[in-house]
Amino acid sequence: MNKHLQYAGLYLDDTAHLLRIDEFFSDSYIISYQDKAIGLLKLGLFADKIHLRQFQLLPQYQGLGIGSRVLELVKRKAQDKQLAITLNVLLKNPAKQLYLRHDFVVMDSNKLEYQMRWQCQ
């Protein structure tokens, strides 16, 4: 994630990274694969949406379909609750392509990120 933050002109030291992890930590899920922690998912549950606050996988586990499986689980949860999913993704983060493949649409953008949304059918 640090690489993507730096592309956006954001340089965080270790303390800032830890604060970012601690923020909304009670809304966090550790992503595991073969009994190893490989990522983090933070979801904010609101009356009208689920907001994907943070979604990270260790680089060596990216591109293996794990992100898609996690997104499918979140989408299933949203469908059960009849809620949309929203997220923000940095402009140069290749994860945007993952979200597009999962039918998220860009709703808006600013100088740092895209605001994306998935609507349950």
Coordinates of C-alpha atoms in Angstrom, one line a residue:
M1 CA 0.0 0.0 0.0
N2 CA 2.9 2.3 0.7
K3 CA 3.8 2.4 -3.0
H4 CA 0.3 3.5 -3.9
L5 CA 0.2 6.1 -1.2
Q6 CA 3.6 7.5 -2.5
Y7 CA 2.3 7.6 -6.1
A8 CA -0.5 9.8 -4.7
G9 CA 2.1 12.1 -3.0
L10 CA 1.3 10.7 0.5
Y11 CA 4.3 9.7 2.6
L12 CA 3.5 8.0 5.8
D13 CA 6.0 7.0 8.5
D14 CA 5.6 3.9 10.6
T15 CA 3.6 5.7 13.3
A16 CA 1.2 7.1 10.7
H17 CA 0.7 3.6 9.2
L18 CA 0.0 2.2 12.7
L19 CA -2.6 4.9 13.3
R20 CA -4.2 4.1 9.9
I21 CA -4.5 0.4 11.0
D22 CA -5.8 1.4 14.4
E23 CA -8.5 3.6 13.0
F24 CA -11.8 1.7 12.9
F25 CA -10.0 -1.4 14.0
S26 CA -13.2 -2.8 15.6
D27 CA -14.6 -2.9 12.1
S28 CA -11.6 -5.0 10.9
Y29 CA -11.3 -8.6 9.7
I30 CA -8.0 -10.4 9.2
I31 CA -7.9 -12.2 5.9
S32 CA -6.3 -15.6 6.3
Y33 CA -5.1 -18.2 3.8
Q34 CA -3.7 -21.6 4.8
D35 CA -3.7 -20.4 8.4
K36 CA -1.6 -17.4 7.7
A37 CA -2.7 -13.7 8.0
I38 CA -2.3 -12.2 4.6
G39 CA -4.5 -9.1 4.6
L40 CA -6.9 -6.8 6.3
L41 CA -10.5 -5.8 5.5
K42 CA -12.3 -2.9 7.2
L43 CA -16.0 -2.5 6.7
G44 CA -18.2 0.4 7.8
L45 CA -21.9 -0.7 8.1
F46 CA -24.4 2.2 7.7
A47 CA -28.1 2.4 7.2
D48 CA -27.9 2.8 3.5
K49 CA -24.5 1.2 2.6
I50 CA -21.5 -0.9 3.5
H51 CA -18.4 1.2 3.1
L52 CA -15.2 -0.7 2.3
R53 CA -12.8 1.4 4.4
Q54 CA -9.7 -0.6 3.8
F55 CA -8.8 -3.7 1.8
Q56 CA -5.3 -4.9 1.6
L57 CA -3.5 -8.2 0.7
L58 CA 0.2 -8.9 1.0
P59 CA 1.7 -8.5 -2.5
Q60 CA 2.6 -12.2 -2.8
Y61 CA -1.1 -13.0 -2.4
Q62 CA -2.4 -10.6 -5.0
G63 CA -3.5 -11.8 -8.4
L64 CA -4.5 -15.3 -7.0
G65 CA -8.2 -14.7 -6.9
I66 CA -8.3 -14.1 -3.1
G67 CA -9.4 -10.5 -3.5
S68 CA -12.3 -11.6 -5.7
R69 CA -13.4 -14.2 -3.2
V70 CA -13.3 -11.6 -0.4
L71 CA -15.3 -9.1 -2.5
E72 CA -17.9 -11.8 -3.4
L73 CA -18.4 -12.4 0.4
V74 CA -18.9 -8.7 1.0
K75 CA -21.3 -8.4 -2.0
R76 CA -23.3 -11.4 -0.6
K77 CA -23.5 -9.6 2.8
A78 CA -24.7 -6.4 1.0
Q79 CA -27.3 -8.4 -0.9
D80 CA -28.6 -10.0 2.2
K81 CA -29.0 -6.6 3.8
Q82 CA -30.1 -4.9 0.5
L83 CA -27.3 -2.4 0.7
A84 CA -24.9 -0.8 -1.7
I85 CA -21.2 -1.0 -1.3
T86 CA -19.0 2.1 -1.5
L87 CA -15.2 2.6 -1.5
N88 CA -12.4 5.0 -2.3
V89 CA -9.4 3.8 -4.3
L90 CA -6.3 5.8 -5.1
L91 CA -6.1 7.0 -8.7
K92 CA -3.0 4.9 -9.5
N93 CA -3.9 1.8 -7.5
P94 CA -4.3 -1.2 -9.8
A95 CA -7.0 -2.5 -7.4
K96 CA -9.4 -0.2 -9.3
Q97 CA -9.4 -2.9 -12.0
L98 CA -10.5 -5.5 -9.5
Y99 CA -13.4 -3.3 -8.5
L100 CA -14.4 -2.7 -12.1
R101 CA -14.4 -6.4 -12.8
H102 CA -16.8 -6.8 -9.8
D103 CA -19.3 -4.2 -11.3
F104 CA -18.3 -1.3 -9.2
V105 CA -18.7 2.0 -11.0
V106 CA -16.8 5.3 -10.6
M107 CA -19.2 7.8 -9.2
D108 CA -16.7 10.7 -8.7
S109 CA -13.1 11.5 -8.3
N110 CA -10.8 14.1 -6.8
K111 CA -7.0 14.7 -7.1
L112 CA -6.3 11.6 -4.9
E113 CA -8.9 8.9 -5.5
Y114 CA -12.0 7.5 -7.2
Q115 CA -15.2 7.1 -5.3
M116 CA -16.8 3.9 -6.4
R117 CA -20.1 2.2 -5.8
W118 CA -21.7 -1.3 -6.3
Q119 CA -25.4 -1.6 -6.2
C120 CA -27.1 -4.9 -5.3
Q121 CA -29.7 -6.1 -7.9

